[in-house]
Short mmCIF file of C-alpha atoms in Angstrom, two decimals:
data_model
loop_
_atom_site.label_atom_id
_atom_site.label_comp_id
_atom_site.label_asym_id
_atom_site.label_seq_id
_atom_site.Cartn_x
_atom_site.Cartn_y
_atom_site.Cartn_z
CA GLU I 817 136.81 94.49 120.62
CA PRO I 818 137.36 96.46 117.40
CA GLU I 819 140.96 97.19 116.56
CA VAL I 820 142.96 99.21 114.09
CA THR I 821 144.99 96.81 112.01
CA GLN I 822 148.09 97.60 109.98
CA THR I 823 149.96 95.74 107.27
CA PRO I 824 152.72 94.90 106.75
CA SER I 825 154.17 94.64 110.23
CA HIS I 826 157.65 95.04 108.79
CA GLN I 827 158.80 96.08 105.33
CA VAL I 828 162.32 96.34 104.02
CA THR I 829 162.83 98.36 100.85
CA GLN I 830 165.57 99.88 98.78
CA MET I 831 166.08 103.63 98.73
CA GLY I 832 164.08 105.21 95.94
CA GLN I 833 161.37 102.55 95.91
CA GLU I 834 157.70 103.26 96.49
CA VAL I 835 156.10 101.89 99.62
CA ILE I 836 152.44 101.62 100.58
CA LEU I 837 151.51 101.07 104.20
CA ARG I 838 147.97 99.90 104.82
CA CYS I 839 145.62 100.43 107.69
CA VAL I 840 142.11 99.26 108.42
CA PRO I 841 140.60 101.71 110.92
CA ILE I 842 137.72 100.84 113.20
CA SER I 843 134.70 100.61 110.95
CA ASN I 844 132.52 103.47 112.19
CA HIS I 845 135.36 105.93 112.78
CA LEU I 846 135.49 109.13 110.81
CA TYR I 847 138.92 110.66 111.46
CA PHE I 848 142.16 109.00 110.46
CA TYR I 849 145.79 109.69 111.22
CA TRP I 850 149.32 108.63 110.46
CA TYR I 851 152.11 109.09 112.97
CA ARG I 852 155.69 107.91 112.80
CA GLN I 853 158.46 107.21 115.27
CA ILE I 854 162.06 107.17 114.19
CA LEU I 855 164.08 104.89 116.46
CA GLY I 856 164.96 106.70 119.66
CA GLN I 857 162.85 109.74 118.85
CA LYS I 858 159.37 110.99 119.66
CA VAL I 859 156.19 109.83 118.00
CA GLU I 860 155.46 112.54 115.43
CA PHE I 861 152.21 113.52 113.76
CA LEU I 862 152.24 113.20 109.97
CA VAL I 863 148.73 113.76 108.70
CA SER I 864 145.05 113.76 109.58
CA PHE I 865 142.29 112.82 107.16
CA TYR I 866 138.58 113.42 107.26
CA ASN I 867 135.79 113.31 104.72
CA ASN I 868 138.17 112.08 102.03
CA GLU I 869 140.62 114.89 102.33
CA ILE I 870 143.62 115.91 104.36
CA SER I 871 142.59 118.13 107.26
CA GLU I 872 146.08 118.82 108.60
CA LYS I 873 149.62 117.78 107.76
CA SER I 874 152.99 118.34 109.33
CA GLU I 875 156.15 119.69 107.75
CA ILE I 876 157.39 116.12 107.46
CA PHE I 877 154.50 115.26 105.14
CA ASP I 878 155.99 116.59 101.93
CA ASP I 879 155.22 115.78 98.30
CA GLN I 880 156.76 112.33 98.69
CA PHE I 881 153.90 111.32 100.97
CA SER I 882 150.27 110.79 100.11
CA VAL I 883 147.25 109.26 101.80
CA GLU I 884 144.01 107.91 100.54
CA ARG I 885 141.00 105.94 101.58
CA PRO I 886 140.34 104.07 98.37
CA ASP I 887 137.43 101.85 99.32
CA GLY I 888 135.83 103.14 102.50
CA SER I 889 137.67 100.67 104.73
CA ASN I 890 141.40 100.89 104.02
CA PHE I 891 143.48 103.96 104.77
CA THR I 892 146.85 103.98 103.07
CA LEU I 893 150.08 105.93 103.36
CA LYS I 894 152.22 106.00 100.25
CA ILE I 895 155.83 107.09 100.18
CA ARG I 896 156.72 107.71 96.56
CA SER I 897 160.50 107.48 96.64
CA THR I 898 161.82 106.31 99.97
CA LYS I 899 164.87 107.82 101.62
CA LEU I 900 167.06 106.38 104.35
CA GLU I 901 165.55 108.83 106.82
CA ASP I 902 162.07 107.41 106.19
CA SER I 903 163.09 104.36 108.21
CA ALA I 904 160.70 104.42 111.15
CA MET I 905 157.70 102.83 112.79
CA TYR I 906 154.52 104.16 111.22
CA PHE I 907 151.35 104.17 113.30
CA CYS I 908 147.83 104.51 111.99
CA ALA I 909 145.09 105.81 114.28
CA SER I 910 141.39 106.50 114.05
CA THR I 911 138.68 108.10 116.13
CA LEU I 912 134.92 108.53 115.96
CA THR I 913 134.85 112.03 117.40
CA LEU I 914 137.29 114.84 118.02
CA GLY I 915 138.15 116.69 121.17
CA PHE I 916 138.50 115.47 124.72
CA SER I 917 136.11 112.57 124.38
CA GLY I 918 137.56 111.52 121.05
CA GLU I 919 139.90 108.72 122.00
CA LEU I 920 142.43 107.84 119.32
CA PHE I 921 142.78 104.12 118.67
CA PHE I 922 146.18 103.10 117.35
CA GLY I 923 147.37 100.17 115.30
CA GLU I 924 150.42 98.11 116.24
CA GLY I 925 152.53 99.91 113.68
CA SER I 926 154.39 99.09 110.50
CA ARG I 927 158.14 99.10 110.71
CA LEU I 928 159.75 100.45 107.56
CA THR I 929 163.43 99.85 106.94
CA VAL I 930 164.99 101.66 103.99
CA LEU I 931 168.35 100.33 102.82
CA ALA E 487 154.58 125.59 119.33
CA GLN E 488 153.71 123.05 121.95
CA THR E 489 156.27 120.61 123.31
CA VAL E 490 156.06 117.66 125.68
CA THR E 491 159.02 116.40 127.69
CA GLN E 492 159.41 113.15 129.57
CA SER E 493 162.72 113.25 131.38
CA GLN E 494 162.79 109.63 132.56
CA PRO E 495 163.72 107.29 129.70
CA GLU E 496 163.46 104.20 131.89
CA MET E 497 162.01 103.34 135.26
CA SER E 498 161.44 100.21 137.25
CA VAL E 499 159.19 99.35 140.17
CA GLN E 500 158.50 96.30 142.25
CA GLU E 501 155.16 94.63 141.85
CA ALA E 502 152.51 96.07 144.19
CA GLU E 503 154.45 99.29 144.74
CA THR E 504 153.67 102.78 143.49
CA VAL E 505 155.53 104.60 140.75
CA THR E 506 155.24 108.11 139.33
CA LEU E 507 156.12 109.01 135.76
CA SER E 508 156.92 112.65 135.03
CA CYS E 509 155.78 114.83 132.16
CA THR E 510 156.14 118.52 131.52
CA TYR E 511 154.82 120.49 128.61
CA ASP E 512 154.96 123.93 127.16
CA THR E 513 152.08 125.86 125.66
CA SER E 514 150.70 129.36 125.57
CA GLU E 515 147.11 128.13 125.45
CA ASN E 516 144.82 128.26 128.44
CA ASN E 517 142.71 125.24 127.65
CA TYR E 518 143.95 121.98 126.21
CA TYR E 519 143.87 118.25 126.80
CA LEU E 520 146.53 115.97 128.25
CA PHE E 521 146.77 112.22 127.91
CA TRP E 522 148.81 109.26 129.02
CA TYR E 523 149.08 106.39 126.56
CA LYS E 524 150.50 102.96 127.29
CA GLN E 525 152.23 100.78 124.70
CA PRO E 526 152.92 97.23 125.90
CA PRO E 527 155.67 95.35 124.04
CA SER E 528 154.58 94.64 120.45
CA ARG E 529 151.08 95.92 121.11
CA GLN E 530 149.02 98.98 120.26
CA MET E 531 149.16 102.21 122.15
CA ILE E 532 146.10 102.47 124.36
CA LEU E 533 144.71 105.39 126.29
CA VAL E 534 145.28 105.18 130.03
CA ILE E 535 143.93 108.47 131.33
CA ARG E 536 143.06 111.99 130.18
CA GLN E 537 142.70 115.42 131.71
CA GLU E 538 141.12 118.68 130.59
CA ALA E 539 143.24 121.66 131.51
CA TYR E 540 140.35 123.78 132.78
CA LYS E 541 139.39 121.09 135.29
CA GLN E 542 141.40 121.43 138.47
CA GLN E 543 140.43 118.03 139.82
CA ASN E 544 142.97 115.36 138.99
CA ALA E 545 141.71 112.52 136.82
CA THR E 546 141.71 108.98 138.17
CA GLU E 547 141.10 105.64 136.47
CA ASN E 548 141.28 102.75 138.92
CA ARG E 549 144.98 102.35 139.83
CA PHE E 550 146.04 105.22 137.58
CA SER E 551 145.87 108.84 138.63
CA VAL E 552 147.46 112.08 137.54
CA ASN E 553 148.93 115.04 139.34
CA PHE E 554 148.09 117.98 137.11
CA GLN E 555 149.84 121.20 138.03
CA LYS E 556 148.72 123.75 135.45
CA ALA E 557 150.91 126.63 136.61
CA ALA E 558 153.97 124.41 136.57
CA LYS E 559 152.86 122.78 133.31
CA SER E 560 153.36 119.38 134.84
CA PHE E 561 151.27 116.24 134.29
CA SER E 562 152.63 113.22 136.12
CA LEU E 563 151.13 109.73 136.13
CA LYS E 564 150.92 107.69 139.31
CA ILE E 565 150.45 103.96 139.09
CA SER E 566 149.43 102.37 142.37
CA ASP E 567 149.71 98.68 143.20
CA SER E 568 151.84 98.07 140.11
CA GLN E 569 151.17 94.87 138.22
CA LEU E 570 153.36 92.90 135.82
CA GLY E 571 150.95 93.86 133.04
CA ASP E 572 151.80 97.51 133.57
CA THR E 573 155.19 96.86 131.97
CA ALA E 574 155.11 99.07 128.89
CA MET E 575 156.27 102.28 127.28
CA TYR E 576 154.23 105.22 128.57
CA PHE E 577 153.72 108.31 126.47
CA CYS E 578 152.50 111.66 127.69
CA ALA E 579 150.63 113.61 125.01
CA PHE E 580 149.13 117.05 124.48
CA MET E 581 146.22 118.10 122.31
CA THR E 582 144.90 121.58 121.62
CA THR E 583 141.19 122.26 121.66
CA SER E 584 141.28 123.17 117.99
CA ASN E 585 139.52 119.90 117.22
CA THR E 586 141.94 118.32 114.83
CA GLY E 587 142.72 115.31 116.98
CA LYS E 588 146.44 115.85 116.55
CA LEU E 589 148.53 114.63 119.47
CA ILE E 590 151.95 115.93 120.44
CA PHE E 591 153.91 113.24 122.22
CA GLY E 592 156.73 113.13 124.71
CA GLN E 593 159.71 110.85 124.26
CA GLY E 594 158.19 108.06 126.30
CA THR E 595 159.20 106.32 129.52
CA THR E 596 159.84 102.59 129.57
CA LEU E 597 158.43 101.12 132.77
CA GLN E 598 159.53 97.70 133.96
CA VAL E 599 157.49 96.11 136.74
CA LYS E 600 159.57 93.51 138.54
CA PRO E 601 158.11 90.49 140.36
#
């Protein structure tokens, strides 16, 4: 069964460093998302991406964050200069269609630890 | 703004028994979608069951059913004949019909099924 895969599973970085989290969505899906979960808190929406552009982003998704789909298969989240508060589990998701029938498929997550 | 609240951080149930997980939400919209997602330990979040707000009939998927009370803004999940494989974190989630695919999650409930 097709799956959303994410790499790395865990990354430790120093504050101020750039981090790229990678996702391979399900191949025929059209809509892509990043969510994050800070330890002990809710899963929060970061950004949605469709047709090679951001369709919606949250207040969390500031200028330090960017997303791209460089080659038609990978979907990446870049954090330009990491802060301690960026430590979280980051989930990628994809779906073929929107709305009620559009089931989001999630990856296992990438745990980011910023020291 | 919409919010989702799960007031039970942890629950446990004996194998083969029935358990109900609570979820309440707040919205001013009349139509929307509600979901329960399951995240087994170290695995992806997967969709368990979904409900359209304009449908009064409660959704069921095999051993999983919901009690949707629109006026009370309540959306509880009932798991019948609990199995060890049901051990997971369960997230209640809300989606507007604005067709962005963005989910708003509750805090999650950790369910332990005991043999």
